[in-house]
PDB file of C-alpha atoms in Angstrom:
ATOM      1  CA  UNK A   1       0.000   0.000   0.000  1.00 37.00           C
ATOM      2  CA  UNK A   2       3.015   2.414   1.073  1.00 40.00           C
ATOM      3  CA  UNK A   3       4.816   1.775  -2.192  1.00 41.00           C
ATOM      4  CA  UNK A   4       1.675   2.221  -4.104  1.00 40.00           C
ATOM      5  CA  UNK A   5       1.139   5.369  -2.631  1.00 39.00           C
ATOM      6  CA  UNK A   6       4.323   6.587  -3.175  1.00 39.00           C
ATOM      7  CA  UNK A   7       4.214   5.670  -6.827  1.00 42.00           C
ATOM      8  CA  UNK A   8       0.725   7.684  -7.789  1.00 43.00           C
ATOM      9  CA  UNK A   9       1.380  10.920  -9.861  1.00 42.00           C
ATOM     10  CA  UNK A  10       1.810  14.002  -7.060  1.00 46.00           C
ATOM     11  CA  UNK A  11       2.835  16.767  -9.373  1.00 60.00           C
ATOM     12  CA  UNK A  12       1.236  18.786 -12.892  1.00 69.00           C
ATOM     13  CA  UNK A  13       4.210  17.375 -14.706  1.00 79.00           C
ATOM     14  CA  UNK A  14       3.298  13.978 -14.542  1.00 82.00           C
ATOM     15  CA  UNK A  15      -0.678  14.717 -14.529  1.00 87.00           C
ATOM     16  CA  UNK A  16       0.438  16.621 -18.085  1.00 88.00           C
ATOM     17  CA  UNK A  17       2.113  13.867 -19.458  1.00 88.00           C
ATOM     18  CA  UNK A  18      -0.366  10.899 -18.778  1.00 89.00           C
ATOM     19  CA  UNK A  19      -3.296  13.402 -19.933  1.00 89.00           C
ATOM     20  CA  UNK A  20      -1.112  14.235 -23.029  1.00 88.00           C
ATOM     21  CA  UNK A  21      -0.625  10.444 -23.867  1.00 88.00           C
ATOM     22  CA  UNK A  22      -4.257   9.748 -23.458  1.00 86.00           C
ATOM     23  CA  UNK A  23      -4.437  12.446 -26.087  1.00 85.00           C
ATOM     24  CA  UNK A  24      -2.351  11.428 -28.560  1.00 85.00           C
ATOM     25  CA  UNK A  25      -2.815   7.553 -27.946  1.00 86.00           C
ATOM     26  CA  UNK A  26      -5.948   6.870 -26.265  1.00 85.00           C
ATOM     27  CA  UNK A  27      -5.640   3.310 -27.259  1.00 83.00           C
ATOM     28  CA  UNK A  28      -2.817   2.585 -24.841  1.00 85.00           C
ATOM     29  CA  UNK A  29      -3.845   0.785 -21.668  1.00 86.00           C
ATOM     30  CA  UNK A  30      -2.429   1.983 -17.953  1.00 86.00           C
ATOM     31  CA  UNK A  31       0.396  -0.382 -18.031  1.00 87.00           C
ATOM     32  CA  UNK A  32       1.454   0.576 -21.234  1.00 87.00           C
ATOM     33  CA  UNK A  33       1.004   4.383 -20.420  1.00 88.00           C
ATOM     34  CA  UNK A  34       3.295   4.002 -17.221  1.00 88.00           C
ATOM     35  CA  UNK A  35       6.443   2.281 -18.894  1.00 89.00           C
ATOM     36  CA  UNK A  36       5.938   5.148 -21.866  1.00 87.00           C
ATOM     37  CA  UNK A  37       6.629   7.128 -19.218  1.00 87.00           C
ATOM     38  CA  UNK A  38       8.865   5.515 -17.310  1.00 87.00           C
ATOM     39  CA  UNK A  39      10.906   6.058 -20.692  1.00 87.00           C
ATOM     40  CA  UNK A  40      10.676   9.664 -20.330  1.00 85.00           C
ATOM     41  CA  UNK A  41      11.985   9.421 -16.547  1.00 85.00           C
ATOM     42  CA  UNK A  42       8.449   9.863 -14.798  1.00 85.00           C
ATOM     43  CA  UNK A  43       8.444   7.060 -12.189  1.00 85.00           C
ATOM     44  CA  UNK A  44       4.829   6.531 -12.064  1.00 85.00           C
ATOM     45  CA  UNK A  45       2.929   3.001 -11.545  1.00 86.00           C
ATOM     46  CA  UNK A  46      -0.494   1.087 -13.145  1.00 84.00           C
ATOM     47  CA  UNK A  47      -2.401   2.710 -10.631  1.00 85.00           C
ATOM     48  CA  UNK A  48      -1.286   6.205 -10.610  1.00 85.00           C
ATOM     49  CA  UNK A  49      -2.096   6.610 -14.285  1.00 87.00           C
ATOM     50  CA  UNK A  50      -5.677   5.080 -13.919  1.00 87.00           C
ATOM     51  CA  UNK A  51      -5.812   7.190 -10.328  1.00 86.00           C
ATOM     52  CA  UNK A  52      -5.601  10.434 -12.866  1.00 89.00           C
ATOM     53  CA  UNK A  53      -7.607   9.067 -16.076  1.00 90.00           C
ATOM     54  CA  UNK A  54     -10.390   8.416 -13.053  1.00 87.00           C
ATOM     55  CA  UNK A  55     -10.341  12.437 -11.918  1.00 86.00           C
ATOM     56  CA  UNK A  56     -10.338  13.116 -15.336  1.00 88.00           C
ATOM     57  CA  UNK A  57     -13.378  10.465 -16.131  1.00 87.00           C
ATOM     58  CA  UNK A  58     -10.794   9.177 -18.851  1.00 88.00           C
ATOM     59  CA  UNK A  59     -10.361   5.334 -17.285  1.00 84.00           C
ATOM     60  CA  UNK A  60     -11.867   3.591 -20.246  1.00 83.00           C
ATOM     61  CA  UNK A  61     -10.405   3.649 -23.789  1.00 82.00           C
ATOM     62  CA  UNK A  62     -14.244   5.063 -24.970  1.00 79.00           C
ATOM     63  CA  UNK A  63     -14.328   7.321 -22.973  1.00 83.00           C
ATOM     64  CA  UNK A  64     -10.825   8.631 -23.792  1.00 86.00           C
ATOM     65  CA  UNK A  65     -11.710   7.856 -27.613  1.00 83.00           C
ATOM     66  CA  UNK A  66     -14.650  10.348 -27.152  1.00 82.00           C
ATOM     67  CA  UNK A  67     -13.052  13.003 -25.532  1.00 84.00           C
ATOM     68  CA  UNK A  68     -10.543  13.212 -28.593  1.00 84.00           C
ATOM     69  CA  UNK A  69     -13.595  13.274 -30.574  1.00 81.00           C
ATOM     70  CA  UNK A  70     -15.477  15.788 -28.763  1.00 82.00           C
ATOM     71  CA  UNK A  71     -12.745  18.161 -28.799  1.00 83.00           C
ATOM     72  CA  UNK A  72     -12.661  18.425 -32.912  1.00 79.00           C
ATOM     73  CA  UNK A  73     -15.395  20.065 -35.240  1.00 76.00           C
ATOM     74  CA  UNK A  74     -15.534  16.874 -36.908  1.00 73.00           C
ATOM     75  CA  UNK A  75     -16.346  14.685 -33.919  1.00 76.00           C
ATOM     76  CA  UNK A  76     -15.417  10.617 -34.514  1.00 74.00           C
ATOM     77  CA  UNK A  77     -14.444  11.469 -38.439  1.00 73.00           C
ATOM     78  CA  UNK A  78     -10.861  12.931 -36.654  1.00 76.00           C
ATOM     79  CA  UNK A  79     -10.205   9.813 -34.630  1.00 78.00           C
ATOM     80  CA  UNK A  80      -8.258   7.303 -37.471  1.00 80.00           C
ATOM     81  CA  UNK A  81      -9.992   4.291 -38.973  1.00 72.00           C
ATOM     82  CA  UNK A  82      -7.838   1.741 -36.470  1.00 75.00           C
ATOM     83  CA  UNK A  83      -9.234   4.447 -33.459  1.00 77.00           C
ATOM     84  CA  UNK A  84     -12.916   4.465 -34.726  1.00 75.00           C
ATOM     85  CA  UNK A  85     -13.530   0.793 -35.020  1.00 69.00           C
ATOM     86  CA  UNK A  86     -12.190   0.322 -31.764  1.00 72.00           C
ATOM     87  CA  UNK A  87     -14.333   3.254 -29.988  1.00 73.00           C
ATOM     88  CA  UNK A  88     -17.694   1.491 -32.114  1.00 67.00           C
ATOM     89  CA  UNK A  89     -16.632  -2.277 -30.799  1.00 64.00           C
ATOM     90  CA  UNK A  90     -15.958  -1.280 -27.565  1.00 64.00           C
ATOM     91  CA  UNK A  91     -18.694   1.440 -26.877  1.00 61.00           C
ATOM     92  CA  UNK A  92     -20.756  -1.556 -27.876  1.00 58.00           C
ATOM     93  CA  UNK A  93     -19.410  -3.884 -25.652  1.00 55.00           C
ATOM     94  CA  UNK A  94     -19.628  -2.267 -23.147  1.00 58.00           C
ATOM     95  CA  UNK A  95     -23.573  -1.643 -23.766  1.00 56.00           C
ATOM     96  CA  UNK A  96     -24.205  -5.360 -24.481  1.00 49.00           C
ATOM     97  CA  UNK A  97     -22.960  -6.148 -21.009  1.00 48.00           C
ATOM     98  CA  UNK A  98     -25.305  -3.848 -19.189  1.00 53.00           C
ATOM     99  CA  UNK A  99     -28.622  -5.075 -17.917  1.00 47.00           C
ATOM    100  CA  UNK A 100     -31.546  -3.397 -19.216  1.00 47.00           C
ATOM    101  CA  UNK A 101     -32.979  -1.013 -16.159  1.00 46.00           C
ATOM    102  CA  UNK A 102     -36.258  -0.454 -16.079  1.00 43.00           C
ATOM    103  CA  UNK A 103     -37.329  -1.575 -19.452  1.00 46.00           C
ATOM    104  CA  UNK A 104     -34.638  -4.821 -19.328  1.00 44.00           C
ATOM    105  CA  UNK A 105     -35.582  -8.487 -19.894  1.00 43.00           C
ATOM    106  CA  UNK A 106     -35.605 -11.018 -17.336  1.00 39.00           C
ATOM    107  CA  UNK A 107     -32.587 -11.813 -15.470  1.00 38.00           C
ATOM    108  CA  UNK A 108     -30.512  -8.640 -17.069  1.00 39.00           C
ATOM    109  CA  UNK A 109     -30.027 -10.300 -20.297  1.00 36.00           C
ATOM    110  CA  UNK A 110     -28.289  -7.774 -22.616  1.00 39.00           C
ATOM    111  CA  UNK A 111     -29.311  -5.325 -24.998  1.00 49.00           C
ATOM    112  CA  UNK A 112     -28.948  -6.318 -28.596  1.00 77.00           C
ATOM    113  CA  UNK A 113     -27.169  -3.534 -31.093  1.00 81.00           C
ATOM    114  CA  UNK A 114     -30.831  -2.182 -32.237  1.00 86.00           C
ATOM    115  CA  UNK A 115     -31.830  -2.007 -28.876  1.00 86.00           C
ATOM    116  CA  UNK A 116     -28.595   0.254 -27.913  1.00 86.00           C
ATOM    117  CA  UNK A 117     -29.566   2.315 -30.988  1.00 90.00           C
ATOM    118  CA  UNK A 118     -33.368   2.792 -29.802  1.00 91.00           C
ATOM    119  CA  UNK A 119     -32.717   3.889 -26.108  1.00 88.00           C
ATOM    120  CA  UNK A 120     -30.418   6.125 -27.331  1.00 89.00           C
ATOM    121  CA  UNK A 121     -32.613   7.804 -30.232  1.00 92.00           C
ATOM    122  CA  UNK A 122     -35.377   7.909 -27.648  1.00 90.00           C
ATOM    123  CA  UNK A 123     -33.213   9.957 -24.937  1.00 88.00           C
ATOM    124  CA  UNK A 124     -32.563  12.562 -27.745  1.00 90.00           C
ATOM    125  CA  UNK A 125     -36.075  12.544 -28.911  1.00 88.00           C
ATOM    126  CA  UNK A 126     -37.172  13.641 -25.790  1.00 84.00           C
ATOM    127  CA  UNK A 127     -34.301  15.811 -25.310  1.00 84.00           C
ATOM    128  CA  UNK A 128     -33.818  17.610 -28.758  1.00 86.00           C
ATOM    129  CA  UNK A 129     -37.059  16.664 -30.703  1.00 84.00           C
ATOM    130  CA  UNK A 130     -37.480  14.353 -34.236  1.00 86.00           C
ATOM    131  CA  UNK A 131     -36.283  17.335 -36.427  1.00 88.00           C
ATOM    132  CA  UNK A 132     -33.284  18.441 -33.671  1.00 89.00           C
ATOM    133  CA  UNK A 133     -31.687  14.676 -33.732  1.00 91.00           C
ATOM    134  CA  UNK A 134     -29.817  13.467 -36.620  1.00 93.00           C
ATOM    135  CA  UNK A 135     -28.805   9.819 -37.089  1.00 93.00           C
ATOM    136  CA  UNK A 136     -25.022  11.392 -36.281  1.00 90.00           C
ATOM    137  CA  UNK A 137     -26.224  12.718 -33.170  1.00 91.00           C
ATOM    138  CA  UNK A 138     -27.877   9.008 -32.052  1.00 92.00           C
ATOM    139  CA  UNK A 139     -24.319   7.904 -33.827  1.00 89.00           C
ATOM    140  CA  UNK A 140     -22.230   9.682 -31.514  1.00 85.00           C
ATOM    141  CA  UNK A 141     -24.498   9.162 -28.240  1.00 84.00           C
ATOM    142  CA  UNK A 142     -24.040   5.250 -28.435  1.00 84.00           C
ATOM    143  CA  UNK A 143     -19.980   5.399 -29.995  1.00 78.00           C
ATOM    144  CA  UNK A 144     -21.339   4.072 -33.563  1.00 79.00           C
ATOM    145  CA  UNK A 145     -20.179   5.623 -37.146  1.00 81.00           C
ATOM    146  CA  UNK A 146     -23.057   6.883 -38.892  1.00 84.00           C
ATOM    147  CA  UNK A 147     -23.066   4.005 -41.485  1.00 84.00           C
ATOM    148  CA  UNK A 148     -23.178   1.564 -38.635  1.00 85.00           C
ATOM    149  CA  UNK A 149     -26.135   3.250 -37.787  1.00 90.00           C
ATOM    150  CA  UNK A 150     -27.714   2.985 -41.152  1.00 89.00           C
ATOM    151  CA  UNK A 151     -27.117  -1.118 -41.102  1.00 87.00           C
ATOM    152  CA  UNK A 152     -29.790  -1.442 -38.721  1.00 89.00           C
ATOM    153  CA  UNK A 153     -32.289   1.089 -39.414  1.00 92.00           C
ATOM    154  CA  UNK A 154     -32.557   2.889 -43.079  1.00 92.00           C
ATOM    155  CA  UNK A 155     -33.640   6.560 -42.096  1.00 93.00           C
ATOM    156  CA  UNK A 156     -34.445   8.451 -38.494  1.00 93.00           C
ATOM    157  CA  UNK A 157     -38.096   7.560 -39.371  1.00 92.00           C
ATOM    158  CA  UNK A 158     -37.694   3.824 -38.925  1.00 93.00           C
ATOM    159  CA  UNK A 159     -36.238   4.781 -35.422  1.00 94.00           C
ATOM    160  CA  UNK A 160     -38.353   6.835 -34.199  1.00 92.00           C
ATOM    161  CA  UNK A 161     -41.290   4.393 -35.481  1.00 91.00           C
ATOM    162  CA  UNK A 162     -39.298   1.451 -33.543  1.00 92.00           C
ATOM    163  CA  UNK A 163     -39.354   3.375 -30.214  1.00 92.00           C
ATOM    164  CA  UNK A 164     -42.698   3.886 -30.099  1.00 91.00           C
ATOM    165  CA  UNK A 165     -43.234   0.280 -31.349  1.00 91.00           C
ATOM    166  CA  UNK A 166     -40.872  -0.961 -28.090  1.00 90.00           C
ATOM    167  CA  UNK A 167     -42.405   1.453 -25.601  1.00 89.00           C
ATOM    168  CA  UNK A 168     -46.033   0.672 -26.200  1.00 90.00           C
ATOM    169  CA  UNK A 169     -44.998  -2.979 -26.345  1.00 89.00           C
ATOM    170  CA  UNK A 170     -43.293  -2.907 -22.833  1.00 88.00           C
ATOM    171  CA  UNK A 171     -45.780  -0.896 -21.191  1.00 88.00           C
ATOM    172  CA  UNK A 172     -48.889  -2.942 -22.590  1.00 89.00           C
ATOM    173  CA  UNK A 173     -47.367  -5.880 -21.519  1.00 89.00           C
ATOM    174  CA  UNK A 174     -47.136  -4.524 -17.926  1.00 89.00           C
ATOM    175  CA  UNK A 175     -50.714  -3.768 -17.835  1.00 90.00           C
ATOM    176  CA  UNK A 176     -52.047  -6.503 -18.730  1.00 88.00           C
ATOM    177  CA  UNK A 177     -49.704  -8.648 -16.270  1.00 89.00           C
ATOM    178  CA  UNK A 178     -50.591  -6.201 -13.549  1.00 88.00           C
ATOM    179  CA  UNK A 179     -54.391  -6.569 -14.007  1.00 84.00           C
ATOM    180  CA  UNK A 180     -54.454 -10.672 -14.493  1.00 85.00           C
ATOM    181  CA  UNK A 181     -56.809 -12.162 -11.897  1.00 86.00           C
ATOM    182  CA  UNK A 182     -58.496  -8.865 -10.339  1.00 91.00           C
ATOM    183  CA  UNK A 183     -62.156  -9.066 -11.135  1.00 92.00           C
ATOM    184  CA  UNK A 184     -62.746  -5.507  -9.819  1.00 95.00           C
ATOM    185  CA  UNK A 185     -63.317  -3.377 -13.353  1.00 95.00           C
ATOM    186  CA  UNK A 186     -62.567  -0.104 -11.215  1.00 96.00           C
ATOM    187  CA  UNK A 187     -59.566  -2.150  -9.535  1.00 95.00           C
ATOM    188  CA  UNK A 188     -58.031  -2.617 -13.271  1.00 94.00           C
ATOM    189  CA  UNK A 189     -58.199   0.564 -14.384  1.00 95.00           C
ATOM    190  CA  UNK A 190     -56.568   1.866 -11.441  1.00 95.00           C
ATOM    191  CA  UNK A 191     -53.679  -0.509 -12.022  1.00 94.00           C
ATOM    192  CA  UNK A 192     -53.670   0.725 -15.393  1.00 94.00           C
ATOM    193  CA  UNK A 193     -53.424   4.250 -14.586  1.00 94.00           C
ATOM    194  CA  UNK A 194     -50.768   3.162 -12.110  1.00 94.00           C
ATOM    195  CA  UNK A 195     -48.637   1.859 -14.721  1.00 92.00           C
ATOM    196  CA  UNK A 196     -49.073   4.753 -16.929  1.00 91.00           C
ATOM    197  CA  UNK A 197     -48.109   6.935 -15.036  1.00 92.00           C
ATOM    198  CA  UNK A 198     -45.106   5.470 -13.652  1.00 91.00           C
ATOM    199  CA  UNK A 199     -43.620   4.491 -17.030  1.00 88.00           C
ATOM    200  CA  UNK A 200     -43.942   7.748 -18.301  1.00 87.00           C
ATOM    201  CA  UNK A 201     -41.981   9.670 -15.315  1.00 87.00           C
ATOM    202  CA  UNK A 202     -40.162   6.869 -13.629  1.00 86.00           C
ATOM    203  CA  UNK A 203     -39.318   5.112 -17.016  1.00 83.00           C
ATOM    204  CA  UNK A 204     -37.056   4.714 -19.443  1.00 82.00           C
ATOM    205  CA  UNK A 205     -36.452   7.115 -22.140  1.00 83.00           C
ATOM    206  CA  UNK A 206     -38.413   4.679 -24.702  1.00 85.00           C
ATOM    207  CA  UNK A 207     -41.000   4.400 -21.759  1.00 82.00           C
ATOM    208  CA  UNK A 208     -41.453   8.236 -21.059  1.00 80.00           C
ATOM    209  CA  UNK A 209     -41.067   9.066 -25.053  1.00 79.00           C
ATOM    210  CA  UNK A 210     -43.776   6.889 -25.763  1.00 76.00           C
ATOM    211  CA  UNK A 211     -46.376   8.646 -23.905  1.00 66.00           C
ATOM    212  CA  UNK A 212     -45.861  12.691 -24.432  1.00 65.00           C
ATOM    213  CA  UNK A 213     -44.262  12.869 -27.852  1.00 55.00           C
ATOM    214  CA  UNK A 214     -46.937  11.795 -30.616  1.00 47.00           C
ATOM    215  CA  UNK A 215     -48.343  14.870 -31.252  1.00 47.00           C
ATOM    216  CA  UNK A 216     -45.240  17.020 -31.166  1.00 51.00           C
ATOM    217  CA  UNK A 217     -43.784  15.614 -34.395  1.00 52.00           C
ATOM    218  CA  UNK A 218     -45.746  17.316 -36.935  1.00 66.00           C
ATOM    219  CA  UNK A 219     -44.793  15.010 -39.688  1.00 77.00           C
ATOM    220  CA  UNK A 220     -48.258  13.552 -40.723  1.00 79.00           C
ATOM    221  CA  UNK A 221     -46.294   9.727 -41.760  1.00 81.00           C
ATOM    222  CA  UNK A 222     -44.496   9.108 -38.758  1.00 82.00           C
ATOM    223  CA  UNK A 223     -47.563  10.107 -37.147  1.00 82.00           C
ATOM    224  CA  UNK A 224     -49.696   7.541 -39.098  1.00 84.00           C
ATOM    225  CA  UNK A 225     -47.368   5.141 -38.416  1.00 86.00           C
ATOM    226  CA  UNK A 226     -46.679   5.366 -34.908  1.00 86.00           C
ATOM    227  CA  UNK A 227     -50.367   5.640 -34.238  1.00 85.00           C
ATOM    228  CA  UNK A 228     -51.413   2.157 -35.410  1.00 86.00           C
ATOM    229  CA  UNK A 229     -49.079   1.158 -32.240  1.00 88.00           C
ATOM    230  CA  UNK A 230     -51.247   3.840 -29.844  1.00 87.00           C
ATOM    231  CA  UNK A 231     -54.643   2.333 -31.367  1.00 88.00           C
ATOM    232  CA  UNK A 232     -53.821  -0.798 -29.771  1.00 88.00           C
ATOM    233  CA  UNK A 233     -52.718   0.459 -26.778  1.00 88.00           C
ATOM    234  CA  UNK A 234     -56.595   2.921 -26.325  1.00 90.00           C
ATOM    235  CA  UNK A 235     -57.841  -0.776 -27.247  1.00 92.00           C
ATOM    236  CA  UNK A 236     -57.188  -2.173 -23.750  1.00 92.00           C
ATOM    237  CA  UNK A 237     -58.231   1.237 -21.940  1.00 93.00           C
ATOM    238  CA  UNK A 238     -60.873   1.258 -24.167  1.00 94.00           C
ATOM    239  CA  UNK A 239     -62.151  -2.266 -22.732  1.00 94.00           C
ATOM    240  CA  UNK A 240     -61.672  -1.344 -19.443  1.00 94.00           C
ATOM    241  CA  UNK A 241     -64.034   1.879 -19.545  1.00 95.00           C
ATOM    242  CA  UNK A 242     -66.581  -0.558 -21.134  1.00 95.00           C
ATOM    243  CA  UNK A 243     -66.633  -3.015 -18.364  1.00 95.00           C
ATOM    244  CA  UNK A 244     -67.053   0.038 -15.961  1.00 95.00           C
ATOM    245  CA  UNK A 245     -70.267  -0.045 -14.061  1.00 95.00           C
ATOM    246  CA  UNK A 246     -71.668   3.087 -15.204  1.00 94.00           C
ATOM    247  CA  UNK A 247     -75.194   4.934 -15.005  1.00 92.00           C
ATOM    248  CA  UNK A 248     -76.989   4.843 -17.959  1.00 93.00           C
ATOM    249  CA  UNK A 249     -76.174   7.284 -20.927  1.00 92.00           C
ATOM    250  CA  UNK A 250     -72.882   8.121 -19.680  1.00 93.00           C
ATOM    251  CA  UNK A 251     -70.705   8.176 -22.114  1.00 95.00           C
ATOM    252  CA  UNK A 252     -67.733   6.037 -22.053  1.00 95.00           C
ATOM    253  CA  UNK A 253     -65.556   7.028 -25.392  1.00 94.00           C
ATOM    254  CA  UNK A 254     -65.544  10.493 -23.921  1.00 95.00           C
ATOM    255  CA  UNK A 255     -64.962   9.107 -20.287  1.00 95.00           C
ATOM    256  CA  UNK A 256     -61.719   7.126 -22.608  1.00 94.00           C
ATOM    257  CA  UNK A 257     -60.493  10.090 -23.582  1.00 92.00           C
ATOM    258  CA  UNK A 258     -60.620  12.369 -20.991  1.00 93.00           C
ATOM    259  CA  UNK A 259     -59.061  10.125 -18.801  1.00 92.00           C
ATOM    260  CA  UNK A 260     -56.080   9.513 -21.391  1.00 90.00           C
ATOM    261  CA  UNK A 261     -55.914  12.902 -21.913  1.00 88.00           C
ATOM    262  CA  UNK A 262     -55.742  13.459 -18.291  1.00 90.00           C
ATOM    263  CA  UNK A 263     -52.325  11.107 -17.697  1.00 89.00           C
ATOM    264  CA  UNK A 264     -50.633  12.018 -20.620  1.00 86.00           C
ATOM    265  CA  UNK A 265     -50.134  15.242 -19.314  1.00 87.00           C
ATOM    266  CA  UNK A 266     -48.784  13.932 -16.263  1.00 89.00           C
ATOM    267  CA  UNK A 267     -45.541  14.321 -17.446  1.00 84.00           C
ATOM    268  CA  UNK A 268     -45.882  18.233 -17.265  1.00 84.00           C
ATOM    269  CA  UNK A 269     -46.773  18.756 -13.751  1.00 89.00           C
ATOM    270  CA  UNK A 270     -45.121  15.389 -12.030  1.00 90.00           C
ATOM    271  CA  UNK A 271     -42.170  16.184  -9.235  1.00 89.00           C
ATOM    272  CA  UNK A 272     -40.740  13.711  -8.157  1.00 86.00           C
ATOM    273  CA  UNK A 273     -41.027  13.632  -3.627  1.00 85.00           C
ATOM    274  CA  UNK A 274     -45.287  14.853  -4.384  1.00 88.00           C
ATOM    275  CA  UNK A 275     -47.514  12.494  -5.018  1.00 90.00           C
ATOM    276  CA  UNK A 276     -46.361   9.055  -6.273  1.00 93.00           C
ATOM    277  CA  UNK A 277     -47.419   7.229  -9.772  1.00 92.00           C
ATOM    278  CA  UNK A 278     -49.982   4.902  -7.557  1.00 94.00           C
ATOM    279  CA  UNK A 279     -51.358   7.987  -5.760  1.00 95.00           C
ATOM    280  CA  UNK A 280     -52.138  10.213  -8.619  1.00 95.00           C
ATOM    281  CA  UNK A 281     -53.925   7.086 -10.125  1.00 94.00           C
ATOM    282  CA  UNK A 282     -55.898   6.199  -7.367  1.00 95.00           C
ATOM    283  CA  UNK A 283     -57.050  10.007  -6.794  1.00 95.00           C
ATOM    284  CA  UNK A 284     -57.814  10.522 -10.882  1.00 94.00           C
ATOM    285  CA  UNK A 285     -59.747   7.127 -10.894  1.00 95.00           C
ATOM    286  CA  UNK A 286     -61.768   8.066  -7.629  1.00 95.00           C
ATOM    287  CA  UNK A 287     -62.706  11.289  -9.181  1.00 93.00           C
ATOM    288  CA  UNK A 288     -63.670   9.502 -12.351  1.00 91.00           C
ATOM    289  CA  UNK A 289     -65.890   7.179 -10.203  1.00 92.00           C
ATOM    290  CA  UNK A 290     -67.009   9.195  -7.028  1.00 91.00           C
ATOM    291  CA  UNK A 291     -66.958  12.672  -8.415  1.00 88.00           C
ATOM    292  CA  UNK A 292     -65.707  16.217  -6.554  1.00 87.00           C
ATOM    293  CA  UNK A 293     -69.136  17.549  -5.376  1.00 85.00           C
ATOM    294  CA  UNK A 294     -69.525  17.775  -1.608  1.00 81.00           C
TER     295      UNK A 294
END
């Protein structure tokens, strides 16, 4: 431990030099960076040169890769072709080992390249907007060229139309597992609500996108496109309102709506430490079915 410590870089020359070398060869592991300098006289061990990449947040090749990138005009075009295959394998890599979150499958199993490509498009959706993100930007968010991009999707429509197909996919599927078995019609749409709500501010980006962002495209055939996904999704809400025990004449495509309307703009007004997901359903499904009068 003594020697160790005595070894880790203490002065700006040798903090210079290893941030220098991870500059001009960002390729070059922590080993290899210490005898490099150990050729220049700077005593300095395995551990001292990853103790500065870490205060830097350089202590992975990818993320050294993409801070060479980031500080030219021309972003991953000025890394060479050896430097740019290795930032795209390893960016990936790194992506296929980590579990899915929040929107993973069972037992962490990893994402898949398109899948890497999709939570990333839908984080600068809901960020920067369909017409603000270009397939360079999703390039550079997940360490990809541009034509690697382009291999699994043809155009930013076809990923934009697969994000909506993935979130309405997940979050269906979580309604109808969380309503199996209860034979109260006002108990299922509650859990439905519940769901709802929580994907879209506790969610994933694909989760969150799916819910706020359809009518803030204004391109009439993504919109036709993405909605045959949302017409299947009103299909189970709109089974639930009809198995509602309502008075007579009420009208229950309008109750649909209203209540749709009423969660989508959750995301708006939702802080996080107020009420939770499960609260604001339970209150807007008690008003639904109790009304506000005194």
């Amino acid at each position: 431990m003594d020697t160790q410590r005595q070894t880790l870089p203490t002065n700006t020359d040798s903090e210079t030099a290893i941030l220098e070398l991870a500059r001009r060869e960002p390729e070059l592991g922590q080993a290899a960076v210490s005898r490099r300098l150990a050729e220049q006289g700077l005593r300095i061990s395995a551990s001292g040169v990853r103790y500065i990449w870490q205060k830097h947040d350089l202590e992975t090749a990818v993320k050294r890769l993409q801070a060479l990138a980031s500080e030219s005009a021309d972003g991953v075009a000025a890394l060479t072709r050896n430097q740019r295959k290795l930032l795209e394998r390893q960016s990936v890599n790194a992506r296929l080992r980590r579990p899915r979150g929040s929107r993973g499958k069972q037992d962490g199993a990893a994402l898949d390249r398109s899948a890497i490509i999709v939570d990333a498009a839908a984080e600068l959706f809901s960020s920067q907007g369909y017409d603000g993100t270009s397939i360079r930007d999703i390039a550079a968010r997940v360490g990809l060229l541009p034509g690697s991009i382009y291999h699994h999707f043809p155009s930013k429509e076809e990923i934009y139309v697969a994000v909506h197909r993935e979130g309405f996919r997940h979050v269906l599927e979580r309604i109808r597992a969380a309503s199996a078995g209860i034979t109260d019609p006002w108990e299922r749409l509650r859990r439905a609500c519940e769901i709802h709500v929580r994907e879209m501010v506790q969610g994933s980006a694909v989760d969150r996108i799916t819910g706020t962002s359809l009518a803030l495209v204004g391109h009439e055939s993504v919109l036709a496109r993405v909605q045959v996904f949302r017409n299947d999704y009103e299909q189970v809400f709109r089974e639930l309102v009809n198995e509602l025990p309502l008075r007579p004449g009420a009208d229950r495509s309008l109750l649909r709506l209203f209540l749709l309307g009423g969660l989508n703009w959750v995301h708006l007004w939702y802080r996080a430490g107020k009420r939770t997901p499960e609260q604001i359903a339970a209150a807007m499904v008690d008003m639904l079915r109790t009304g506000v009068e005194a």
